[in-house]
Tab-separated table of C-alpha atoms and ligand atoms in Angstrom:
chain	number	residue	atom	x	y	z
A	1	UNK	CA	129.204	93.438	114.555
A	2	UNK	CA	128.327	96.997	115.902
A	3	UNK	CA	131.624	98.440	115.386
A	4	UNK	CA	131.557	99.605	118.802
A	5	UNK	CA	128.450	101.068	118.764
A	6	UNK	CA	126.007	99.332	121.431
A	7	UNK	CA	123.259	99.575	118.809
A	8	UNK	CA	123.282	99.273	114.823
A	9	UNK	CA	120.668	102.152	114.561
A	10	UNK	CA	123.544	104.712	115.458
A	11	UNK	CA	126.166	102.707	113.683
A	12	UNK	CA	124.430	103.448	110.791
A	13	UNK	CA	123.575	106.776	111.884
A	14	UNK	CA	127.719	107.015	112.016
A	15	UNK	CA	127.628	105.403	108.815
A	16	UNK	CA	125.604	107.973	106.935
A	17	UNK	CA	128.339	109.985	105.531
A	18	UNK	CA	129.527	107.258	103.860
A	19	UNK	CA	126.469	105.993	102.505
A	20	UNK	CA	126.244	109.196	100.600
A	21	UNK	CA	129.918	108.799	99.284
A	22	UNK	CA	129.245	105.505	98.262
A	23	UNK	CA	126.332	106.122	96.488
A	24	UNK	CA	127.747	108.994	94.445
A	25	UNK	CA	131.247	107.133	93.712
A	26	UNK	CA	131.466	105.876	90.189
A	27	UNK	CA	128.450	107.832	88.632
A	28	UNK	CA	130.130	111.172	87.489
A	29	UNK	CA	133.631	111.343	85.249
A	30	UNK	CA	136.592	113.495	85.754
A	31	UNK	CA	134.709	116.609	84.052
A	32	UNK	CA	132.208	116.138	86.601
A	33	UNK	CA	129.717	114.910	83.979
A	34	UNK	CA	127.084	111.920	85.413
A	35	UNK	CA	127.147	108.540	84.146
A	36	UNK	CA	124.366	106.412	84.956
A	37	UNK	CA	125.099	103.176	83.828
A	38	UNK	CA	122.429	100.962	84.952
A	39	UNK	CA	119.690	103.309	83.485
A	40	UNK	CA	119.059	100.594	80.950
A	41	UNK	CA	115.964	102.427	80.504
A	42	UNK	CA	116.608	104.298	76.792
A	43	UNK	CA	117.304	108.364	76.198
A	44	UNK	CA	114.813	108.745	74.002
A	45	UNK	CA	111.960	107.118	76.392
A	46	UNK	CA	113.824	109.413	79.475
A	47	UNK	CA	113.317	112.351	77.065
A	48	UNK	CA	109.742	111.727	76.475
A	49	UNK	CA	108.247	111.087	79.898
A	50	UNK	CA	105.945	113.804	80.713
A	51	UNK	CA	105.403	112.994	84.423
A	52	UNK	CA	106.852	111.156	87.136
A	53	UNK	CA	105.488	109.251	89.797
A	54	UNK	CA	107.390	108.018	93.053
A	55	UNK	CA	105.618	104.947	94.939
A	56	UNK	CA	107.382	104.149	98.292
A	57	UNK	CA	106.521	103.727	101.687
A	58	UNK	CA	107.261	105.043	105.170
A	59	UNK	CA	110.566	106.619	105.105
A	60	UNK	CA	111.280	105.498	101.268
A	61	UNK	CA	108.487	108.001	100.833
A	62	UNK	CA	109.502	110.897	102.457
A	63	UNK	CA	113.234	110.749	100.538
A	64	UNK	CA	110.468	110.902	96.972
A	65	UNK	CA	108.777	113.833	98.683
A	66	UNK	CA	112.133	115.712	99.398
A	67	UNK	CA	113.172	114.550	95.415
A	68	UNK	CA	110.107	115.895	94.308
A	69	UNK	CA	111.158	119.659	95.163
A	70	UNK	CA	114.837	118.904	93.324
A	71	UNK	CA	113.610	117.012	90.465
A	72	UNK	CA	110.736	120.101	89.439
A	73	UNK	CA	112.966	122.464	90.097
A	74	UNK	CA	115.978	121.103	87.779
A	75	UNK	CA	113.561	119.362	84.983
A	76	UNK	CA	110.624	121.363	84.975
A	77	UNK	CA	109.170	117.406	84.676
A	78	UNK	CA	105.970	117.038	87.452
A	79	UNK	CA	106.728	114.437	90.249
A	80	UNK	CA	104.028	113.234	92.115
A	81	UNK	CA	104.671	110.957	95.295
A	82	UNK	CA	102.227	108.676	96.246
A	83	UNK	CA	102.145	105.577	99.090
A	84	UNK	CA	102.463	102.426	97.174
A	85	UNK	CA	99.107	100.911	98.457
A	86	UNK	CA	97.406	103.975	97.922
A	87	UNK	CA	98.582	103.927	94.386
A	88	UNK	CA	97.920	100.869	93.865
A	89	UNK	CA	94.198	100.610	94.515
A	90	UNK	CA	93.013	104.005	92.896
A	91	UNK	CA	92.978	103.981	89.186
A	92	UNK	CA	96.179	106.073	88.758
A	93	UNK	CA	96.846	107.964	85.422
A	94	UNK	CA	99.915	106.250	84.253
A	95	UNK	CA	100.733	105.621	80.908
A	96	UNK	CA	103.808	104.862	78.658
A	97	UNK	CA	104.920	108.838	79.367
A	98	UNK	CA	105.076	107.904	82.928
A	99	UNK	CA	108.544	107.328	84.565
A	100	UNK	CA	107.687	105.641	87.756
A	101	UNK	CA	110.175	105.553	90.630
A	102	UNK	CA	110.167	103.065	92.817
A	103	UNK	CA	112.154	103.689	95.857
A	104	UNK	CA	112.929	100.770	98.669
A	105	UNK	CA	115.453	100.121	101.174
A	106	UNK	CA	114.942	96.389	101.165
A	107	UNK	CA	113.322	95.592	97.441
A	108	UNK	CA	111.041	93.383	99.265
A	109	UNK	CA	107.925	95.897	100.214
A	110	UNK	CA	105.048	93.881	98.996
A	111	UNK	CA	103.033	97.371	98.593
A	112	UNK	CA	105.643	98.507	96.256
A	113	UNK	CA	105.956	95.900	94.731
A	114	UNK	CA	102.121	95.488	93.644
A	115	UNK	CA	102.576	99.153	92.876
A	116	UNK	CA	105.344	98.860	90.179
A	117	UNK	CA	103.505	95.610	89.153
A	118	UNK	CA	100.761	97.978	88.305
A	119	UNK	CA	102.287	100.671	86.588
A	120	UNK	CA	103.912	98.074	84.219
A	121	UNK	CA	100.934	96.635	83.523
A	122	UNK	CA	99.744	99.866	81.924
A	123	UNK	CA	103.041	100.604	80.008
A	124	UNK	CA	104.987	103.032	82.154
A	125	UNK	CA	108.477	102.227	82.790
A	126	UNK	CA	109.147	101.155	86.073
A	127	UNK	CA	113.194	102.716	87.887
A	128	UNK	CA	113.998	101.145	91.253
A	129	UNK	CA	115.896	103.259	94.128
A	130	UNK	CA	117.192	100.056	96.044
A	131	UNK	CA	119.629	99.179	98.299
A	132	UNK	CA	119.280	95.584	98.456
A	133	UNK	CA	121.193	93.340	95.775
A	134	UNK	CA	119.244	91.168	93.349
A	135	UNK	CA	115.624	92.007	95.147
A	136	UNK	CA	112.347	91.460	93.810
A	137	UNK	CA	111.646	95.461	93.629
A	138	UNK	CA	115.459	95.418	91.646
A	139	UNK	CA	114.446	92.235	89.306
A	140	UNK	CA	110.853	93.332	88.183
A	141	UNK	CA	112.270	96.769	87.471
A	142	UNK	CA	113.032	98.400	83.952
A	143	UNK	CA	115.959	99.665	85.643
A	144	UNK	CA	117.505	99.775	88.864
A	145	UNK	CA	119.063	102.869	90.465
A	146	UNK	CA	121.277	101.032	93.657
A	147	UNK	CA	122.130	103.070	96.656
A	148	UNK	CA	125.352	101.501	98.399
A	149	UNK	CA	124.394	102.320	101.653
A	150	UNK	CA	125.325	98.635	102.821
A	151	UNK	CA	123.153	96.537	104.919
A	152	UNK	CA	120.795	98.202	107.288
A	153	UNK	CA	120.250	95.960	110.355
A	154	UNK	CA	118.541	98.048	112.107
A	155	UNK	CA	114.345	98.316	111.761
A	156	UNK	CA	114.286	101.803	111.538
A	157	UNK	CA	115.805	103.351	108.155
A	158	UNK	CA	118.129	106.079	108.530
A	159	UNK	CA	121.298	105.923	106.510
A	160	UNK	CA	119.237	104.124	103.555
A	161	UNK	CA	116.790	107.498	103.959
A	162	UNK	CA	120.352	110.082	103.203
A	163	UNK	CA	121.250	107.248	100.341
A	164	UNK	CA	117.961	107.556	98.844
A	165	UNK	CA	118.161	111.421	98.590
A	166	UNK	CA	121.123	111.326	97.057
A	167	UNK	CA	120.260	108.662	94.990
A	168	UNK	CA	117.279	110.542	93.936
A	169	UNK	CA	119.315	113.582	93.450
A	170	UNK	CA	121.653	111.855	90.741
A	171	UNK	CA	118.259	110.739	88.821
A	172	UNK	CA	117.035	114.282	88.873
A	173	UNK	CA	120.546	115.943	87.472
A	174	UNK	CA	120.966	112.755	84.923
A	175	UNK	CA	117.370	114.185	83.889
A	176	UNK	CA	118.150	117.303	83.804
A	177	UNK	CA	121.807	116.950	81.733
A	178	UNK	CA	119.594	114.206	79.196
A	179	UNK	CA	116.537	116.646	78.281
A	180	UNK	CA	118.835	119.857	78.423
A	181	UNK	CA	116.634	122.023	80.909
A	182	UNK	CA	117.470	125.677	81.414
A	183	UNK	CA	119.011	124.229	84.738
A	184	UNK	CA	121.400	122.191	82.835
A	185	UNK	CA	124.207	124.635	83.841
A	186	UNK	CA	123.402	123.952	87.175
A	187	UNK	CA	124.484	120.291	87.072
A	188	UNK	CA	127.935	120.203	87.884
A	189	UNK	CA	128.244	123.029	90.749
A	190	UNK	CA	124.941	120.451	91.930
A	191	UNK	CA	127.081	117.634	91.644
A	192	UNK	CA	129.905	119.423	93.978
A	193	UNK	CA	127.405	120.235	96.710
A	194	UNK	CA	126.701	116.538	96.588
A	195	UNK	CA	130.259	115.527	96.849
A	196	UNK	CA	130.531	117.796	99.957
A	197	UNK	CA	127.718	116.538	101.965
A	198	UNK	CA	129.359	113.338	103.541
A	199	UNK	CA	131.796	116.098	105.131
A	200	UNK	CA	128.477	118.312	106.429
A	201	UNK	CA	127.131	115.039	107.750
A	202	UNK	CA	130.140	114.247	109.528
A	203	UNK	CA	129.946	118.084	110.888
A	204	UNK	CA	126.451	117.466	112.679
A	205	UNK	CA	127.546	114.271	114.253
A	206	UNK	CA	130.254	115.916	116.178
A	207	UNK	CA	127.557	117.217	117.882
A	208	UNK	CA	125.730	114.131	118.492
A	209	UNK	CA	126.339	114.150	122.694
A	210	UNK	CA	124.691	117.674	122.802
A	211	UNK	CA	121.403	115.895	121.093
A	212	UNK	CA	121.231	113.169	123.020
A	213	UNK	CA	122.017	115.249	126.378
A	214	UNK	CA	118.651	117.379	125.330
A	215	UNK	CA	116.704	114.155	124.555
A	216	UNK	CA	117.266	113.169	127.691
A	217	UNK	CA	115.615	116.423	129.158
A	218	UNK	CA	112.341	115.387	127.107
A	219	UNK	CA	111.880	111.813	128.068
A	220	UNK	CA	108.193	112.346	130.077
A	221	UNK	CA	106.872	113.675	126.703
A	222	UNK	CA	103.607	112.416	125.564
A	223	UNK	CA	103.595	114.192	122.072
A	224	UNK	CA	106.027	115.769	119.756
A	225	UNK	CA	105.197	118.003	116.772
A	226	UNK	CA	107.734	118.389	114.065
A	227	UNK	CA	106.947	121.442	111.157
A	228	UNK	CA	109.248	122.312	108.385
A	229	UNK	CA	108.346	123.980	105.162
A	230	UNK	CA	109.664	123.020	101.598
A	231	UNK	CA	112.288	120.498	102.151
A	232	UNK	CA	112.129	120.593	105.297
A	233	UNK	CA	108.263	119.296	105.581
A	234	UNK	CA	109.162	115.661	104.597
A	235	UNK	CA	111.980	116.019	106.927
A	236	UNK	CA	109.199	117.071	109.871
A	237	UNK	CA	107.424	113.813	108.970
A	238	UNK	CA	110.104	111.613	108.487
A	239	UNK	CA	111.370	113.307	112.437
A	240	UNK	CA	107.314	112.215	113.154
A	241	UNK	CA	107.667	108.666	112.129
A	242	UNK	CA	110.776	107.888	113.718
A	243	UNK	CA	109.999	109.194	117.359
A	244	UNK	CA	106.538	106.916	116.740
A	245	UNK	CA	108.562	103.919	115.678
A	246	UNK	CA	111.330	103.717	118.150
A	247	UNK	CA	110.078	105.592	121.522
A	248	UNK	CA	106.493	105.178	121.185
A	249	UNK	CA	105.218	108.576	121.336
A	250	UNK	CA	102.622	110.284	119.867
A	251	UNK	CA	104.302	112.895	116.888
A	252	UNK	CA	103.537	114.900	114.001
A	253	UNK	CA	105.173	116.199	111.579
A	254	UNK	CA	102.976	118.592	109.147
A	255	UNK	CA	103.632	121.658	106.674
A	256	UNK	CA	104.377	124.768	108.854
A	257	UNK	CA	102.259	126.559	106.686
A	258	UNK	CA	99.632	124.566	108.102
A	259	UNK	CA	100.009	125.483	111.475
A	260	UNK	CA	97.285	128.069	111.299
A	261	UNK	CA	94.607	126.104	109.715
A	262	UNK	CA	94.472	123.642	112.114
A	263	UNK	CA	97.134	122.390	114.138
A	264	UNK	CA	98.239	125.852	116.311
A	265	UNK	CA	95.090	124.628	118.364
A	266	UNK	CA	97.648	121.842	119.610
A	267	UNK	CA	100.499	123.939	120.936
A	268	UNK	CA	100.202	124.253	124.800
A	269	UNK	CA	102.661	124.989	127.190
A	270	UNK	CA	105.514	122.791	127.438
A	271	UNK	CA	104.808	120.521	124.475
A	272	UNK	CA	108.070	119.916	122.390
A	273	UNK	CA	107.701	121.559	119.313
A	274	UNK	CA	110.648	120.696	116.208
A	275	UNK	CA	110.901	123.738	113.854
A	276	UNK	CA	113.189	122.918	111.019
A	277	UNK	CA	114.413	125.878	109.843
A	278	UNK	CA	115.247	126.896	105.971
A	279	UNK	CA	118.702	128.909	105.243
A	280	UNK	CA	118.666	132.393	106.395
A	281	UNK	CA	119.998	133.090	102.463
A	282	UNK	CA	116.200	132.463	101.266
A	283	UNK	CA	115.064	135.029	102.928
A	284	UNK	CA	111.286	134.372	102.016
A	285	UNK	CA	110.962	130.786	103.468
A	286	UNK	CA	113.618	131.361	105.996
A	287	UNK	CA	110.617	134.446	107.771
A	288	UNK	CA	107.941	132.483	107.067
A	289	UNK	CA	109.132	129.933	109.376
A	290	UNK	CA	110.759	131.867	112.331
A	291	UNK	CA	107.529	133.465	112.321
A	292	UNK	CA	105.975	129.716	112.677
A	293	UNK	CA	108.760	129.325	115.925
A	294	UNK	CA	107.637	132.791	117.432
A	295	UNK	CA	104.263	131.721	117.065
A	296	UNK	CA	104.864	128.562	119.282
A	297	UNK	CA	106.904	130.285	121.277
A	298	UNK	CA	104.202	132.776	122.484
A	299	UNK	CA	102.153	129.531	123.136
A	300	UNK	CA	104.614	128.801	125.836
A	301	UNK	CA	105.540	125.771	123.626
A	302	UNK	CA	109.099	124.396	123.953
A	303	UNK	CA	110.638	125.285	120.498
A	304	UNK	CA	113.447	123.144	119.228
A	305	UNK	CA	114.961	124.361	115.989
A	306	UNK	CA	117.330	122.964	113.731
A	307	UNK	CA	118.867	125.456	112.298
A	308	UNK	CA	122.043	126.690	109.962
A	309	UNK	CA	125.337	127.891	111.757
A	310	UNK	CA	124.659	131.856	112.198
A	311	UNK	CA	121.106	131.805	112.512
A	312	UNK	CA	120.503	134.581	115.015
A	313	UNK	CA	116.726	134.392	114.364
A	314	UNK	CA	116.127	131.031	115.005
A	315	UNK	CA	118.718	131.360	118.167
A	316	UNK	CA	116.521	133.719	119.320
A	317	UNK	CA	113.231	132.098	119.734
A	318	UNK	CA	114.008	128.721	120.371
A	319	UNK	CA	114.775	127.139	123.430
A	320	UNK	CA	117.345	125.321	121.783
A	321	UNK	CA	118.973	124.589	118.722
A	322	UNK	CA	120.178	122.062	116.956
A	323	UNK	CA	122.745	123.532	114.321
A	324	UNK	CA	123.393	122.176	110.699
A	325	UNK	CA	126.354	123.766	108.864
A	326	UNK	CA	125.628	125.927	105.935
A	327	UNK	CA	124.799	124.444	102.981
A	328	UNK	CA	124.038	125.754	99.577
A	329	UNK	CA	122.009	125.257	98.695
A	330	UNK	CA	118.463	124.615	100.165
A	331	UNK	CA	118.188	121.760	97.940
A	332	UNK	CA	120.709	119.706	100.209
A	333	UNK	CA	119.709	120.942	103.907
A	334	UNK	CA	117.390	117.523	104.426
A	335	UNK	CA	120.641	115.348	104.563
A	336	UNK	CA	121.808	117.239	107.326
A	337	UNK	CA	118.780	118.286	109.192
A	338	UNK	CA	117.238	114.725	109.329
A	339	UNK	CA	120.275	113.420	111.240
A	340	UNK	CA	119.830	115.316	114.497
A	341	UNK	CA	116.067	114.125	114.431
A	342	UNK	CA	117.711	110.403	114.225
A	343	UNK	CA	119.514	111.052	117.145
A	344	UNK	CA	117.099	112.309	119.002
A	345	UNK	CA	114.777	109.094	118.675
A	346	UNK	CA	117.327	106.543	119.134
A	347	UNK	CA	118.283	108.419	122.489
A	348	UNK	CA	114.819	108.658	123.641
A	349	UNK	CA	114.097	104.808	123.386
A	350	UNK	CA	117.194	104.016	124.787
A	351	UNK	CA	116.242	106.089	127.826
A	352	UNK	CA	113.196	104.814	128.277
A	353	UNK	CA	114.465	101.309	127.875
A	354	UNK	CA	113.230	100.273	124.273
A	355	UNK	CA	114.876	97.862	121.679
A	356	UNK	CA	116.397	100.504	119.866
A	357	UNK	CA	117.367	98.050	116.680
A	358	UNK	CA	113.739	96.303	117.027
A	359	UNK	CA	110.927	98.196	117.929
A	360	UNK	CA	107.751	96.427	118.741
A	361	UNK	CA	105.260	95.359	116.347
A	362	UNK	CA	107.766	96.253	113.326
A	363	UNK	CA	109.804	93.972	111.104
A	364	UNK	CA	112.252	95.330	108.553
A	365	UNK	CA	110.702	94.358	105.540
A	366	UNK	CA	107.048	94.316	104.920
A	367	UNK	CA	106.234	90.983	102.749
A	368	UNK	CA	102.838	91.598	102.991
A	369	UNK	CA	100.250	93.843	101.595
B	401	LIG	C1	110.816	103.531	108.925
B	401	LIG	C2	110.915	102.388	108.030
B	401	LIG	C3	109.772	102.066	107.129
B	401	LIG	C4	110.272	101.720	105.731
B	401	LIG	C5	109.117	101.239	104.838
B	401	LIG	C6	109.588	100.928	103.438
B	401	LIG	O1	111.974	103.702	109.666
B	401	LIG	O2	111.917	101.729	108.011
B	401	LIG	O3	108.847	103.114	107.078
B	401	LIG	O4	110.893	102.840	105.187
B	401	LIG	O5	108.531	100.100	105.408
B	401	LIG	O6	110.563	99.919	103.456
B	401	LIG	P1	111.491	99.667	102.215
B	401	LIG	O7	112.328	100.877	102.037
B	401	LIG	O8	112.287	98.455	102.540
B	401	LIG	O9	110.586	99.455	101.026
C-alpha cells in the first residue's frame, strides 16, 4: 500500500509531481487556452465579483495565502484569506460580489464548512478547491474546483498543499482570461510554467537523501524559525506547521520583513533558522532577504536557505542550502521550495521515533468545530 515507501507521508511526498500533472490535465485545449468545466458558477457573475475571499484551514490556508499574491497580480481582483472559524464568527463583509473560495483537502472541515454555510447565507457564491469526491465542502458548493491529487493517507497534507496551488493557479488565470485583465497575455506562457513544474518537483527530490542527511544533524533542536518574504512567507509557515505537527517542536514561520520588529530578539546562537530565498532575477526581494540571512548569520544562528540553483549570495551566508531549480517565475517557486521543508519534517520524526503518518493528538479530518 506504500509503494515501497515505509511511510505514506513521503509516498505522497514522491507523489507530488504528479499531483500537479493531474490536476492540470484536461483543463487547457491544444492552443493552450483553459477550460474550466465544472465552474458551473456563470461568466457574467465571475465578471462581476469585486472581491474574493479564501476560507481554509491549516495548510489549505497557506496554499490561499500563496494564491492570493498570483490571483492580485493577474486580476487586479482583491483576495483576502481568512481561517474558516475566524471568518465565520466575525461579521464578514460578503455580499453577492463576493467569490468565496473554499479550499479543503478532505471536504469534510467542519470550520469550513460553517464558513461557506455562511457566506451563502448572505448571497456570495461559494467555489470549492477539493480533493475529496462527492464531500460535503464539494456538495454545498456553487461550484467545485477538484484537485486530483488522489487519496492522502497520511495526517499531514503535503501533496494536496502543491495540488491546491496549482489548483488555485488555474482559478486565477481562468479569471484573468474571463475579465480580460492587462495580464491576459500572460496566460498561456503562465500555463507553460505550470506544465513544467511536475519536472522541477521531480528535480528537488533527487536531492531528497542530502535533506534528510542534514535533518538528521538537527534532531536535539528545541525550536525552528522559518522566514520567507512574498511567496515564500506562507511557505515559512506552512515549513512552521509541519515541523509542529509531525516532530513536535516548537517553530515559526513569520514575514522576514518582520524580523526586525520583533522576532530578531529570538535568534541566538545555534538555533536553526529556514530562510527561503526569492529568485536572484528579482533583484529587490531577492536583497531584502539575503540581508534577513546575514542578519541571522551575525547572530551566530544556523542559517538554512532554500535557495535557486546559482545563488552565490545565499551560498554564501548560509550554512547550508537547500537548492530549488530555477523557475520563472517567482509566482511558481512555493511548489518547489515547500518540498524540501516536507522532507525535512518527516525525517526529523522518524529520527526521533514518531508516527510519521499519525501524529499525536491529530486526525485527518476535522468534523468538528
Ligand atoms: C496540516 C493539515 C491540516 C489541514 C487542515 C484542513 O498538515 O493537514 O492543517 O490542512 O486541517 O484540512 P482540509 O484541507 O481537509 O480542510
Amino acid at each position: 500500500v506504500k509503494g515501497g515507501y515505509d511511510t505514506f507521508m513521503d509516498k505522497e511526498i514522491h507523489e507530488e509531481p504528479m499531483a500537479v500533472a493531474e490536476t492540470l490535465r484536461g483543463r487547457t485545449s491544444p492552443s493552450g487556452r483553459l477550460m474550466l468545466d465544472e465552474m458551473r458558477i456563470g461568466e457574467s457573475v465571475l465578471r462581476s465579483i469585486d472581491k474574493i475571499i479564501v476560507v481554509a484551514c491549516g495548510t489549505a490556508a497557506y496554499a490561499g495565502h500563496v494564491a492570493k499574491y498570483a490571483i492580485e497580480h493577474w486580476c487586479r481582483i482583491p483576495v483576502e484569506v481568512e481561517l474558516a472559524h475566524e471568518f465565520r464568527y466575525r461579521d464578514p463583509v460578503v455580499n453577492e460580489k463576493t467569490l468565496v473560495v473554499a479550499i479543503s483537502q478532505s471536504g469534510e472541515t467542519m470550520d469550513t464548512l460553517m464558513g461557506i454555510r455562511h457566506a451563502r447565507e448572505q448571497g456570495s457564491k461559494v467555489l470549492a478547491i477539493v480533493n475529496t469526491h462527492g464531500s460535503t465542502i464539494a456538495r454545498e458548493s456553487d461550484a467545485v474546483l477538484y484537485t486530483h491529487a488522489g487519496p492522502e493517507v497520511a495526517v499531514a497534507s503535503t501533496k494536496a498543499f502543491i495540488a491546491q496551488i496549482t489548483a488555485c493557479y488555474l482559478l486565477g488565470l481562468y479569471l484573468a482570461e474571463l475579465r480580460g485583465n492587462k495580464y491576459e497575455d500572460e496566460v498561456a506562457t503562465y500555463l507553460d510554467e505550470l506544465g513544467k513544474m511536475p519536472g522541477r518537483i521531480e528535480e528537488v527530490l533527487e536531492s531528497e537523501e542530502d535533506i534528510r542527511e542534514f535533518a538528521r544533524s538537527l534532531a536535539d533542536a528545541t525550536s525552528v524559525l522559518f522566514l520567507g518574504r512574498h511567496v515564500g512567507y506562507p511557505v515559512a509557515m506552512e515549513g512552521a506547521l509541519k515541523l509542529k505537527e509531525l516532530a513536535y517542536i516548537h517553530a515559526e514561520g513569520f514575514a522576514a520583513g518582520e524580523l526586525k520588529h520583533g522576532p530578531i530578539a529570538l535568534i541566538e546562537q545555534d538555533l536553526p533558522v529556514f530562510v527561503i530565498v526569492p529568485t536572484p532575477r528579482r533583484p529587490l526581494l531577492h536583497s531584502k532577504v539575503i540581508s534577513n540571512l546575514q542578519e541571522v548569520r551575525a547572530r551566530g544562528a544556523r542559517a538554512i536557505a532554500i535557495a535557486e540553483e546559482g545563488d552565490t549570495e545565499a551560498e554564501a551566508y548560509a550554512e547550508k542550502v537547500f537548492w530549488v531549480p530555477r523557475t520563472t517565475p517567482t509566482l511558481m517557486m512555493p511548489l518547489v521550495t515547500v518540498v524540501p521543508l516536507q522532507i525535512f519534517a518527516s525525517e526529523l520524526a522518524r529520527v526521533k521515533g514518531y508516527d510519521v503518518d499519525k501524529p499525536r493528538n491529530l486526525a485527518k479530518s476535522v468534523t468538528v468545530e
